[in-house]
Each structure stands twice: as C-alpha cells, then as structure tokens.
Amino acid sequence: MAPQHRWQNFQTSIFSIMSAEASAMGAVNLAQGFPDFNGPGDIIQAAADAMKKGLNQYAPAMGIMPLRDAISRRYGKTYDLKYDAEREVTILSGATEAIWCAVQAFCGPGDEAIGIAPFYDSYPAACHAGGATLNTVALKPPHWRVDADEIARLVTPKTKMILVNTPHNPTGRVLTRDEMEGIATVARKHDLIVMSDEVYEEIVFAPATHIPMASLPGMHERTITISSTSKTFSFTGWKIGYACAPEKLTEGIRRVHQFTVFCSATPLQHAMVRAFDLGDDYYRQFRADYLTRRETLLAAIRSAGFVAPTPEGTYFISGGYEKLAPGTDDIQFTLDLVRNHKIALIPLSPFYLPGDPVAKGLRQVRFAFCKTPETLAAAAEILCRDNLKPAIL
Ligand SMILES: Cc1ncc(COP(=O)(O)O)c(C=O)c1O
C-alpha cells in the first residue's frame, strides 16, 4: 500500500491542468503567466559567456556579490530604500523560493499568517509546509479593494505575518497608498512581519505607481521585500529571485535557503548582473510594450462580452463572464472555452482557499497578456469571431 503523504489536500495546480488542456487542444494559451517571447539577447549572451568562462559550479549560498550589489543599488536608485548587499540581500531560486523561505523562517506550527485572496498558490503551500494556519480576507470584483479593517479582525496573538502582493496577480490591481498604509498600520500595531511580494513592480501603468511596503514609515524594519528577475527581464525559466530585508529577518531566510536549494544557478546570476546594468530606456520600452499588449487584449475581451476593469499593473486581466454564461462555475467555463473555442484561460476560484464563499460565485477568469502580438491577435480573433455563448450553454 502506498504511504499517505502530507500533501493530499493539494491537487495538481490549475496552471498545469490548463496548460495540458491547451496543448492537447492546440489552443491559444493565455493561461500560464509567462512570456512566449525571449528576454533581451544581451542577457542570454551574458549567461553563455559565464558558462564558457567556467562559472558553472556552486555559487555562494547567499548569491554572488556583484548581483547583490546591483540589486542594492537598484532599490536605492528607484525607491530610495537602503539594503546592505552583504547582510540584507539574498539571491534565491525565484520569488517562489523566497516566499517559501520567508514563511518557513517565521511561521511554524501553531502560528498564523494572514493572506489576501486571491493569491499566488505558493502562499497556502508555504504555510502548510511550516505547519502554520493561513487566515484570509477575500477581495471581491469589480474593485478588488483591500479593507485593512478586515485584516485587523483576523489578527490573534498567534499571528506572525501578513502576506501581501502588489502589483497583484491575478486582479491586475496596484494597491494604493491608502490600502498599503492600512495594512502597514495593522502590522505596526501588532508587531507583525510583512512578506511583500512585489515581483510585478516594473509592470505598472500610469497613473498607478508602485509603492513598496518597506518605503512606508516604520515598515522597513519589519518587511521582507521579495522580487524576481522572472518578470522584469522575461526569464521566468531561470528562476533568479531575491529577498531584501533587515539583517535579523534575512538571517532566518538564509538559514532556510541553505537547506532548501543552497544556492541558485551560478551563470544565470552572472547574467542578471548584466540585466541590472540596463538603463532606464529598457524599463520605458518594457512598460510601453506591455501597455500595447494590454490595450489589444482588453479591447478583444470587452468586445467578446467580458466585464473587465483596466489593470493598473502586472500582465494579467481579470474578466467577469456572467453575461456570457450565467451561473456557470469558473472551472467548467474555462474547460468549455479551451475545448470548444481553443483558448486557454485560468479560473479565479483556485486562487482562494478551498471552500471560500467568495470564490464560489465568483464567475471570473484570468487572461495573461505576456504574449507576442501574434498570440494576442490569434486570441483576439477567437474572442471576436466566435460567439462564445452557444458552445458554453
Ligand atoms: C505573485 C507572484 N509571486 C511570485 C511568483 C513567482 O515568481 P518566480 O518565477 O520568481 O518564482 C509569481 C509567478 O507567477 C507570481 O505571480
């Protein structure tokens, strides 16, 4: 008899399911949140150079110093946030590993964390691994606004951490200063750590601006800021992420990291030093390209009958389909879409904890626009040409 494992309640992720469906159907895949194009050629060349130079063995566990320096300089320049490269910046295998290490370090058995659903699915998994309970507030469409009073109501003497994500996957929200201040007030009042997942910090559309949690008064000392080169330089498969936090918090993260992967891919870290040398033009063009993609897809989505607020950041759009398929469950809706119309999207209910009443009647799907103009044109053609309704009902 096969032994029971401790992860019986975690099913195959909806991302894997939808991608498998998409490839079986030969569908246009707007489900998975990674670009279907390469990041800058210079960065690829830098990785090849590093490999040829023989930089192929284990890196220092905390990350190579030139990359930690580059990240420290970028935080200083962009947000006026000071992180000591030696003691306060750590390179990890993607933001996913950073989140994992942050939660394991500070949320153990009997502890509680507060999450803001919908969220990236590694948050509940990390809490489960630590033995901590994740209590959640549930955002609702169409505004998806964070109410700090709801967060405050979840705080107990066992609460250790609040898990925040801005710009926000999957809603495309960029939390306002008021919302961030509200969360910060709860954290300061109850002496909580904030894990602030800011991986989409460079994909923000004016007039929205990204406000790092650590930049708010009294928050630098209690915030673990997590980001990643995955999104900023379009190399999600390289998994080079990082965490910046004061020394005491960094120590915990590093201890876990040492026994999780020990170190991240050496030549790819060297390549990312070159990535951080890219000037402001890179970031301007990067945002302009994403703005064009957003506009293309948003127009198609709306003309197909989805109700979609304009995303302020990230490369995701959340759209409501109630008018197209009233009463249809979101997983069924996306399965019908991929099978009958050959377009793959992600339902939003799996971004909530199982059984969350808000998720039950949500009727929302996520579209990813980190795609080439050709992919977006193919998606737009399906959305605008097909009458989505009859196949679904
Ligand atoms: C909110 C959020 N955090 C973290 C990650 C993971 O980033 P990485 O590829 O660096 O592990 C993602 C990826 O989709 C994400 O959406």
GROMACS .gro file of C-alpha atoms and ligand atoms in nm:
model
  409
    1MET     CA    1   0.000   0.000   0.000
    2ALA     CA    2   0.134   0.340  -0.096
    3PRO     CA    3   0.204   0.555   0.211
    4GLN     CA    4  -0.014   0.865   0.257
    5HIS     CA    5   0.179   1.183   0.203
    6ARG     CA    6   0.124   1.512   0.385
    7TRP     CA    7   0.006   1.694   0.072
    8GLN     CA    8  -0.313   1.501  -0.005
    9ASN     CA    9  -0.519   1.819   0.004
   10PHE     CA   10  -0.306   1.993  -0.259
   11GLN     CA   11  -0.418   1.889  -0.606
   12THR     CA   12  -0.236   1.931  -0.938
   13SER     CA   13  -0.232   2.305  -0.993
   14ILE     CA   14  -0.487   2.463  -1.224
   15PHE     CA   15  -0.195   2.607  -1.426
   16SER     CA   16  -0.068   2.258  -1.511
   17ILE     CA   17  -0.420   2.135  -1.587
   18MET     CA   18  -0.499   2.424  -1.821
   19SER     CA   19  -0.164   2.406  -1.997
   20ALA     CA   20  -0.210   2.034  -2.059
   21GLU     CA   21  -0.560   2.104  -2.198
   22ALA     CA   22  -0.422   2.387  -2.412
   23SER     CA   23  -0.152   2.173  -2.567
   24ALA     CA   24  -0.390   1.877  -2.619
   25MET     CA   25  -0.636   2.108  -2.799
   26GLY     CA   26  -0.372   2.312  -2.983
   27ALA     CA   27  -0.529   2.615  -2.814
   28VAL     CA   28  -0.403   2.972  -2.781
   29ASN     CA   29  -0.258   2.972  -2.430
   30LEU     CA   30  -0.335   3.284  -2.228
   31ALA     CA   31  -0.345   3.069  -1.916
   32GLN     CA   32   0.011   3.047  -1.798
   33GLY     CA   33   0.172   3.362  -1.668
   34PHE     CA   34   0.496   3.351  -1.860
   35PRO     CA   35   0.605   3.529  -2.176
   36ASP     CA   36   0.603   3.337  -2.502
   37PHE     CA   37   0.899   3.554  -2.614
   38ASN     CA   38   1.261   3.584  -2.504
   39GLY     CA   39   1.409   3.844  -2.275
   40PRO     CA   40   1.692   4.067  -2.404
   41GLY     CA   41   1.957   3.893  -2.618
   42ASP     CA   42   2.238   4.062  -2.418
   43ILE     CA   43   2.129   3.875  -2.108
   44ILE     CA   44   2.127   3.543  -2.294
   45GLN     CA   45   2.474   3.624  -2.425
   46ALA     CA   46   2.591   3.706  -2.072
   47ALA     CA   47   2.470   3.364  -1.950
   48ALA     CA   48   2.654   3.192  -2.238
   49ASP     CA   49   2.969   3.397  -2.162
   50ALA     CA   50   2.954   3.298  -1.796
   51MET     CA   51   2.920   2.930  -1.884
   52LYS     CA   52   3.208   2.947  -2.131
   53LYS     CA   53   3.424   3.123  -1.872
   54GLY     CA   54   3.370   2.823  -1.643
   55LEU     CA   55   3.134   2.986  -1.395
   56ASN     CA   56   2.945   2.661  -1.362
   57GLN     CA   57   2.997   2.545  -1.005
   58TYR     CA   58   2.805   2.624  -0.686
   59ALA     CA   59   2.767   2.993  -0.616
   60PRO     CA   60   2.797   3.134  -0.264
   61ALA     CA   61   2.475   3.035  -0.087
   62MET     CA   62   2.357   3.394  -0.041
   63GLY     CA   63   2.418   3.480  -0.407
   64ILE     CA   64   2.711   3.628  -0.595
   65MET     CA   65   2.818   3.963  -0.457
   66PRO     CA   66   2.802   4.161  -0.786
   67LEU     CA   67   2.434   4.070  -0.823
   68ARG     CA   68   2.353   4.154  -0.460
   69ASP     CA   69   2.531   4.487  -0.513
   70ALA     CA   70   2.333   4.555  -0.832
   71ILE     CA   71   2.003   4.485  -0.654
   72SER     CA   72   2.100   4.701  -0.360
   73ARG     CA   73   2.186   4.988  -0.598
   74ARG     CA   74   1.856   4.949  -0.784
   75TYR     CA   75   1.649   4.971  -0.464
   76GLY     CA   76   1.846   5.281  -0.367
   77LYS     CA   77   1.800   5.446  -0.703
   78THR     CA   78   1.437   5.352  -0.767
   79TYR     CA   79   1.280   5.376  -0.423
   80ASP     CA   80   1.545   5.534  -0.202
   81LEU     CA   81   1.545   5.211   0.001
   82LYS     CA   82   1.877   5.113   0.155
   83TYR     CA   83   1.975   4.747   0.173
   84ASP     CA   84   2.324   4.636   0.262
   85ALA     CA   85   2.432   4.394  -0.012
   86GLU     CA   86   2.637   4.185   0.228
   87ARG     CA   87   2.385   4.139   0.508
   88GLU     CA   88   2.041   4.226   0.371
   89VAL     CA   89   2.013   4.099   0.011
   90THR     CA   90   1.978   3.728  -0.071
   91ILE     CA   91   1.951   3.562  -0.412
   92LEU     CA   92   1.703   3.274  -0.422
   93SER     CA   93   1.565   3.037  -0.682
   94GLY     CA   94   1.278   3.257  -0.788
   95ALA     CA   95   1.040   3.458  -0.577
   96THR     CA   96   0.873   3.124  -0.509
   97GLU     CA   97   1.171   3.004  -0.308
   98ALA     CA   98   1.197   3.341  -0.137
   99ILE     CA   99   0.833   3.320  -0.026
  100TRP     CA  100   0.891   2.966   0.092
  101CYS     CA  101   1.198   3.057   0.297
  102ALA     CA  102   1.034   3.368   0.447
  103VAL     CA  103   0.731   3.170   0.562
  104GLN     CA  104   0.931   2.870   0.692
  105ALA     CA  105   1.162   3.102   0.883
  106PHE     CA  106   0.890   3.286   1.072
  107CYS     CA  107   0.565   3.083   1.064
  108GLY     CA  108   0.587   2.750   1.243
  109PRO     CA  109   0.340   2.504   1.393
  110GLY     CA  110   0.067   2.685   1.584
  111ASP     CA  111   0.147   3.021   1.422
  112GLU     CA  112  -0.090   3.210   1.196
  113ALA     CA  113  -0.041   3.416   0.882
  114ILE     CA  114  -0.290   3.643   0.708
  115GLY     CA  115  -0.328   3.630   0.332
  116ILE     CA  116  -0.526   3.843   0.089
  117ALA     CA  117  -0.709   3.616  -0.156
  118PRO     CA  118  -0.697   3.575  -0.449
  119PHE     CA  119  -0.328   3.487  -0.415
  120TYR     CA  120  -0.037   3.309  -0.582
  121ASP     CA  121  -0.082   2.943  -0.495
  122SER     CA  122   0.253   2.904  -0.321
  123TYR     CA  123   0.130   3.109  -0.022
  124PRO     CA  124  -0.100   2.842   0.124
  125ALA     CA  125   0.153   2.571   0.034
  126ALA     CA  126   0.430   2.752   0.221
  127CYS     CA  127   0.209   2.792   0.528
  128HIS     CA  128   0.115   2.424   0.513
  129ALA     CA  129   0.481   2.323   0.497
  130GLY     CA  130   0.555   2.533   0.803
  131GLY     CA  131   0.256   2.395   0.990
  132ALA     CA  132   0.108   2.745   1.018
  133THR     CA  133  -0.256   2.836   0.963
  134LEU     CA  134  -0.336   3.078   0.682
  135ASN     CA  135  -0.637   3.302   0.753
  136THR     CA  136  -0.761   3.502   0.460
  137VAL     CA  137  -0.956   3.807   0.363
  138ALA     CA  138  -1.124   3.770   0.025
  139LEU     CA  139  -1.119   4.053  -0.230
  140LYS     CA  140  -1.425   4.092  -0.450
  141PRO     CA  141  -1.478   4.217  -0.804
  142PRO     CA  142  -1.507   4.460  -0.964
  143HIS     CA  143  -1.292   4.683  -0.739
  144TRP     CA  144  -1.081   4.419  -0.563
  145ARG     CA  145  -1.002   4.671  -0.288
  146VAL     CA  146  -0.819   4.573   0.030
  147ASP     CA  147  -1.002   4.663   0.350
  148ALA     CA  148  -0.747   4.685   0.632
  149ASP     CA  149  -1.023   4.655   0.895
  150GLU     CA  150  -1.092   4.303   0.768
  151ILE     CA  151  -0.723   4.220   0.807
  152ALA     CA  152  -0.721   4.368   1.157
  153ARG     CA  153  -1.012   4.146   1.255
  154LEU     CA  154  -0.809   3.834   1.170
  155VAL     CA  155  -0.517   3.920   1.397
  156THR     CA  156  -0.479   3.691   1.700
  157PRO     CA  157  -0.194   3.652   1.950
  158LYS     CA  158  -0.062   3.375   1.721
  159THR     CA  159  -0.040   3.591   1.408
  160LYS     CA  160   0.316   3.633   1.284
  161MET     CA  161   0.297   3.758   0.928
  162ILE     CA  162   0.083   3.931   0.666
  163LEU     CA  163   0.135   3.815   0.307
  164VAL     CA  164   0.090   4.100   0.060
  165ASN     CA  165   0.123   4.111  -0.318
  166THR     CA  166   0.130   4.431  -0.519
  167PRO     CA  167   0.104   4.475  -0.818
  168HIS     CA  168  -0.145   4.196  -0.773
  169ASN     CA  169  -0.179   3.865  -0.954
  170PRO     CA  170  -0.448   3.781  -1.070
  171THR     CA  171  -0.652   4.103  -1.050
  172GLY     CA  172  -0.405   4.350  -1.203
  173ARG     CA  173  -0.458   4.586  -0.908
  174VAL     CA  174  -0.177   4.808  -0.784
  175LEU     CA  175  -0.253   4.877  -0.420
  176THR     CA  176  -0.293   5.245  -0.342
  177ARG     CA  177  -0.103   5.431  -0.074
  178ASP     CA  178  -0.418   5.421   0.143
  179GLU     CA  179  -0.452   5.045   0.113
  180MET     CA  180  -0.080   4.991   0.180
  181GLU     CA  181  -0.092   5.231   0.476
  182GLY     CA  182  -0.393   5.042   0.612
  183ILE     CA  183  -0.203   4.711   0.603
  184ALA     CA  184   0.108   4.876   0.748
  185THR     CA  185  -0.093   5.019   1.038
  186VAL     CA  186  -0.213   4.670   1.133
  187ALA     CA  187   0.142   4.533   1.106
  188ARG     CA  188   0.290   4.809   1.321
  189LYS     CA  189   0.015   4.790   1.581
  190HIS     CA  190   0.052   4.413   1.629
  191ASP     CA  191   0.425   4.392   1.566
  192LEU     CA  192   0.386   4.167   1.259
  193ILE     CA  193   0.626   4.087   0.977
  194VAL     CA  194   0.504   4.169   0.626
  195MET     CA  195   0.610   3.948   0.337
  196SER     CA  196   0.566   4.184   0.043
  197ASP     CA  197   0.570   4.005  -0.291
  198GLU     CA  198   0.649   4.276  -0.547
  199VAL     CA  199   0.751   4.064  -0.847
  200TYR     CA  200   0.548   4.279  -1.088
  201GLU     CA  201   0.696   4.607  -0.960
  202GLU     CA  202   0.818   4.707  -1.309
  203ILE     CA  203   0.487   4.635  -1.484
  204VAL     CA  204   0.280   4.930  -1.367
  205PHE     CA  205   0.077   5.158  -1.593
  206ALA     CA  206   0.042   5.532  -1.532
  207PRO     CA  207  -0.122   5.688  -1.341
  208ALA     CA  208  -0.073   5.396  -1.099
  209THR     CA  209   0.259   5.385  -0.914
  210HIS     CA  210   0.416   5.103  -0.722
  211ILE     CA  211   0.461   5.175  -0.352
  212PRO     CA  212   0.699   4.929  -0.186
  213MET     CA  213   0.574   4.825   0.156
  214ALA     CA  214   0.921   4.884   0.301
  215SER     CA  215   0.906   5.251   0.199
  216LEU     CA  216   0.621   5.329   0.440
  217PRO     CA  217   0.701   5.474   0.782
  218GLY     CA  218   0.814   5.210   1.031
  219MET     CA  219   0.790   4.931   0.775
  220HIS     CA  220   1.149   4.885   0.654
  221GLU     CA  221   1.236   4.708   0.978
  222ARG     CA  222   0.950   4.457   0.955
  223THR     CA  223   0.919   4.394   0.580
  224ILE     CA  224   1.066   4.116   0.370
  225THR     CA  225   1.056   4.252   0.015
  226ILE     CA  226   1.055   3.983  -0.249
  227SER     CA  227   1.105   4.034  -0.619
  228SER     CA  228   1.232   3.843  -0.918
  229THR     CA  229   1.412   3.877  -1.247
  230SER     CA  230   1.149   3.636  -1.391
  231LYS     CA  231   0.903   3.911  -1.473
  232THR     CA  232   1.129   4.217  -1.502
  233PHE     CA  233   1.359   4.063  -1.764
  234SER     CA  234   1.124   3.795  -1.907
  235PHE     CA  235   1.325   3.492  -1.796
  236THR     CA  236   1.078   3.301  -1.583
  237GLY     CA  237   1.255   2.971  -1.653
  238TRP     CA  238   1.579   3.091  -1.497
  239LYS     CA  239   1.426   3.130  -1.153
  240ILE     CA  240   1.651   3.405  -1.018
  241GLY     CA  241   1.464   3.585  -0.743
  242TYR     CA  242   1.569   3.781  -0.438
  243ALA     CA  243   1.468   3.892  -0.091
  244CYS     CA  244   1.569   4.218   0.076
  245ALA     CA  245   1.516   4.258   0.448
  246PRO     CA  246   1.690   4.385   0.761
  247GLU     CA  247   1.964   4.161   0.894
  248LYS     CA  248   1.754   3.982   1.159
  249LEU     CA  249   1.490   3.882   0.904
  250THR     CA  250   1.749   3.800   0.639
  251GLU     CA  251   1.924   3.563   0.880
  252GLY     CA  252   1.610   3.348   0.904
  253ILE     CA  253   1.558   3.342   0.528
  254ARG     CA  254   1.921   3.245   0.467
  255ARG     CA  255   1.908   2.963   0.720
  256VAL     CA  256   1.612   2.804   0.537
  257HIS     CA  257   1.759   2.872   0.192
  258GLN     CA  258   2.079   2.693   0.294
  259PHE     CA  259   1.883   2.370   0.334
  260THR     CA  260   1.628   2.423   0.054
  261VAL     CA  261   1.841   2.464  -0.258
  262PHE     CA  262   2.163   2.602  -0.101
  263CYS     CA  263   2.236   2.827  -0.399
  264SER     CA  264   2.082   2.941  -0.727
  265ALA     CA  265   2.220   2.880  -1.077
  266THR     CA  266   2.565   3.043  -1.098
  267PRO     CA  267   2.590   3.150  -1.465
  268LEU     CA  268   2.236   3.285  -1.459
  269GLN     CA  269   2.319   3.501  -1.159
  270HIS     CA  270   2.616   3.641  -1.355
  271ALA     CA  271   2.387   3.711  -1.650
  272MET     CA  272   2.150   3.902  -1.425
  273VAL     CA  273   2.431   4.139  -1.323
  274ARG     CA  274   2.428   4.249  -1.686
  275ALA     CA  275   2.047   4.273  -1.676
  276PHE     CA  276   2.061   4.521  -1.388
  277ASP     CA  277   2.302   4.733  -1.596
  278LEU     CA  278   2.024   4.800  -1.849
  279GLY     CA  279   1.935   5.166  -1.839
  280ASP     CA  280   1.604   5.348  -1.797
  281ASP     CA  281   1.528   5.303  -2.169
  282TYR     CA  282   1.488   4.931  -2.112
  283TYR     CA  283   1.223   4.983  -1.846
  284ARG     CA  284   1.043   5.251  -2.050
  285GLN     CA  285   1.022   5.025  -2.354
  286PHE     CA  286   0.927   4.726  -2.140
  287ARG     CA  287   0.628   4.912  -1.995
  288ALA     CA  288   0.531   5.061  -2.332
  289ASP     CA  289   0.525   4.714  -2.489
  290TYR     CA  290   0.309   4.581  -2.209
  291LEU     CA  291   0.074   4.876  -2.240
  292THR     CA  292   0.021   4.796  -2.610
  293ARG     CA  293  -0.043   4.431  -2.529
  294ARG     CA  294  -0.286   4.526  -2.254
  295GLU     CA  295  -0.485   4.752  -2.486
  296THR     CA  296  -0.504   4.489  -2.762
  297LEU     CA  297  -0.632   4.217  -2.533
  298LEU     CA  298  -0.860   4.440  -2.327
  299ALA     CA  299  -1.043   4.557  -2.639
  300ALA     CA  300  -1.096   4.198  -2.756
  301ILE     CA  301  -1.209   4.077  -2.414
  302ARG     CA  302  -1.461   4.354  -2.378
  303SER     CA  303  -1.597   4.313  -2.726
  304ALA     CA  304  -1.649   3.942  -2.653
  305GLY     CA  305  -1.875   4.039  -2.362
  306PHE     CA  306  -1.648   4.002  -2.058
  307VAL     CA  307  -1.666   4.274  -1.795
  308ALA     CA  308  -1.304   4.366  -1.728
  309PRO     CA  309  -1.165   4.658  -1.530
  310THR     CA  310  -0.845   4.807  -1.676
  311PRO     CA  311  -0.547   4.651  -1.495
  312GLU     CA  312  -0.320   4.905  -1.325
  313GLY     CA  313  -0.026   4.666  -1.326
  314THR     CA  314   0.100   4.309  -1.391
  315TYR     CA  315   0.039   4.127  -1.719
  316PHE     CA  316  -0.300   3.993  -1.617
  317ILE     CA  317  -0.657   4.098  -1.680
  318SER     CA  318  -0.942   3.957  -1.473
  319GLY     CA  319  -1.271   3.943  -1.656
  320GLY     CA  320  -1.621   3.856  -1.542
  321TYR     CA  321  -1.816   3.624  -1.773
  322GLU     CA  322  -2.155   3.628  -1.601
  323LYS     CA  323  -2.321   3.782  -1.909
  324LEU     CA  324  -2.179   3.508  -2.133
  325ALA     CA  325  -2.256   3.205  -1.921
  326PRO     CA  326  -2.480   3.294  -1.626
  327GLY     CA  327  -2.446   3.055  -1.335
  328THR     CA  328  -2.161   2.852  -1.489
  329ASP     CA  329  -1.885   2.753  -1.249
  330ASP     CA  330  -1.548   2.908  -1.346
  331ILE     CA  331  -1.356   2.582  -1.383
  332GLN     CA  332  -1.628   2.445  -1.611
  333PHE     CA  333  -1.631   2.772  -1.806
  334THR     CA  334  -1.257   2.760  -1.876
  335LEU     CA  335  -1.269   2.390  -1.968
  336ASP     CA  336  -1.552   2.461  -2.211
  337LEU     CA  337  -1.358   2.753  -2.360
  338VAL     CA  338  -1.040   2.557  -2.420
  339ARG     CA  339  -1.224   2.255  -2.561
  340ASN     CA  340  -1.481   2.434  -2.776
  341HIS     CA  341  -1.302   2.756  -2.870
  342LYS     CA  342  -0.934   2.665  -2.834
  343ILE     CA  343  -0.842   2.943  -2.597
  344ALA     CA  344  -0.696   2.866  -2.254
  345LEU     CA  345  -0.759   3.093  -1.954
  346ILE     CA  346  -0.737   3.045  -1.577
  347PRO     CA  347  -1.041   3.038  -1.347
  348LEU     CA  348  -1.005   3.259  -1.039
  349SER     CA  349  -1.158   3.034  -0.771
  350PRO     CA  350  -0.836   2.827  -0.725
  351PHE     CA  351  -0.667   3.149  -0.609
  352TYR     CA  352  -0.880   3.132  -0.291
  353LEU     CA  353  -0.868   2.875  -0.013
  354PRO     CA  354  -1.094   2.575  -0.081
  355GLY     CA  355  -1.446   2.645   0.038
  356ASP     CA  356  -1.411   3.025   0.047
  357PRO     CA  357  -1.769   3.151  -0.006
  358VAL     CA  358  -1.649   3.447  -0.217
  359ALA     CA  359  -1.481   3.207  -0.462
  360LYS     CA  360  -1.795   3.001  -0.505
  361GLY     CA  361  -1.999   3.252  -0.701
  362LEU     CA  362  -1.710   3.446  -0.848
  363ARG     CA  363  -1.753   3.394  -1.228
  364GLN     CA  364  -1.413   3.543  -1.309
  365VAL     CA  365  -1.127   3.430  -1.532
  366ARG     CA  366  -0.770   3.550  -1.576
  367PHE     CA  367  -0.616   3.640  -1.912
  368ALA     CA  368  -0.235   3.669  -1.941
  369PHE     CA  369  -0.109   3.925  -2.193
  370CYS     CA  370   0.265   3.847  -2.165
  371LYS     CA  371   0.241   3.718  -2.521
  372THR     CA  372   0.363   3.809  -2.869
  373PRO     CA  373   0.146   4.028  -3.093
  374GLU     CA  374   0.078   3.713  -3.300
  375THR     CA  375  -0.053   3.518  -2.998
  376LEU     CA  376  -0.266   3.813  -2.888
  377ALA     CA  377  -0.401   3.858  -3.242
  378ALA     CA  378  -0.494   3.487  -3.254
  379ALA     CA  379  -0.668   3.521  -2.916
  380ALA     CA  380  -0.848   3.837  -3.027
  381GLU     CA  381  -0.965   3.665  -3.343
  382ILE     CA  382  -1.121   3.380  -3.146
  383LEU     CA  383  -1.277   3.613  -2.890
  384CYS     CA  384  -1.422   3.846  -3.151
  385ARG     CA  385  -1.515   3.590  -3.415
  386ASP     CA  386  -1.667   3.312  -3.210
  387ASN     CA  387  -1.994   3.366  -3.043
  388LEU     CA  388  -1.874   3.221  -2.715
  389LYS     CA  389  -2.220   3.175  -2.574
  390PRO     CA  390  -2.379   2.877  -2.755
  391ALA     CA  391  -2.094   2.633  -2.704
  392ILE     CA  392  -2.091   2.704  -2.334
  393LEU     CA  393  -2.459   2.674  -2.259
  394LIG     C1  394   0.253   3.699  -0.733
  394LIG     C2  395   0.365   3.609  -0.775
  394LIG     N1  396   0.465   3.587  -0.691
  394LIG     C3  397   0.568   3.508  -0.725
  394LIG     C4  398   0.574   3.446  -0.847
  394LIG     C5  399   0.687   3.355  -0.881
  394LIG     O1  400   0.798   3.418  -0.928
  394LIG     P1  401   0.929   3.334  -0.964
  394LIG     O2  402   0.918   3.292  -1.106
  394LIG     O3  403   1.040   3.430  -0.945
  394LIG     O4  404   0.937   3.218  -0.871
  394LIG     C6  405   0.469   3.465  -0.938
  394LIG     C7  406   0.472   3.396  -1.069
  394LIG     O5  407   0.374   3.380  -1.137
  394LIG     C8  408   0.363   3.549  -0.901
  394LIG     O6  409   0.260   3.571  -0.985
   0.00000   0.00000   0.00000
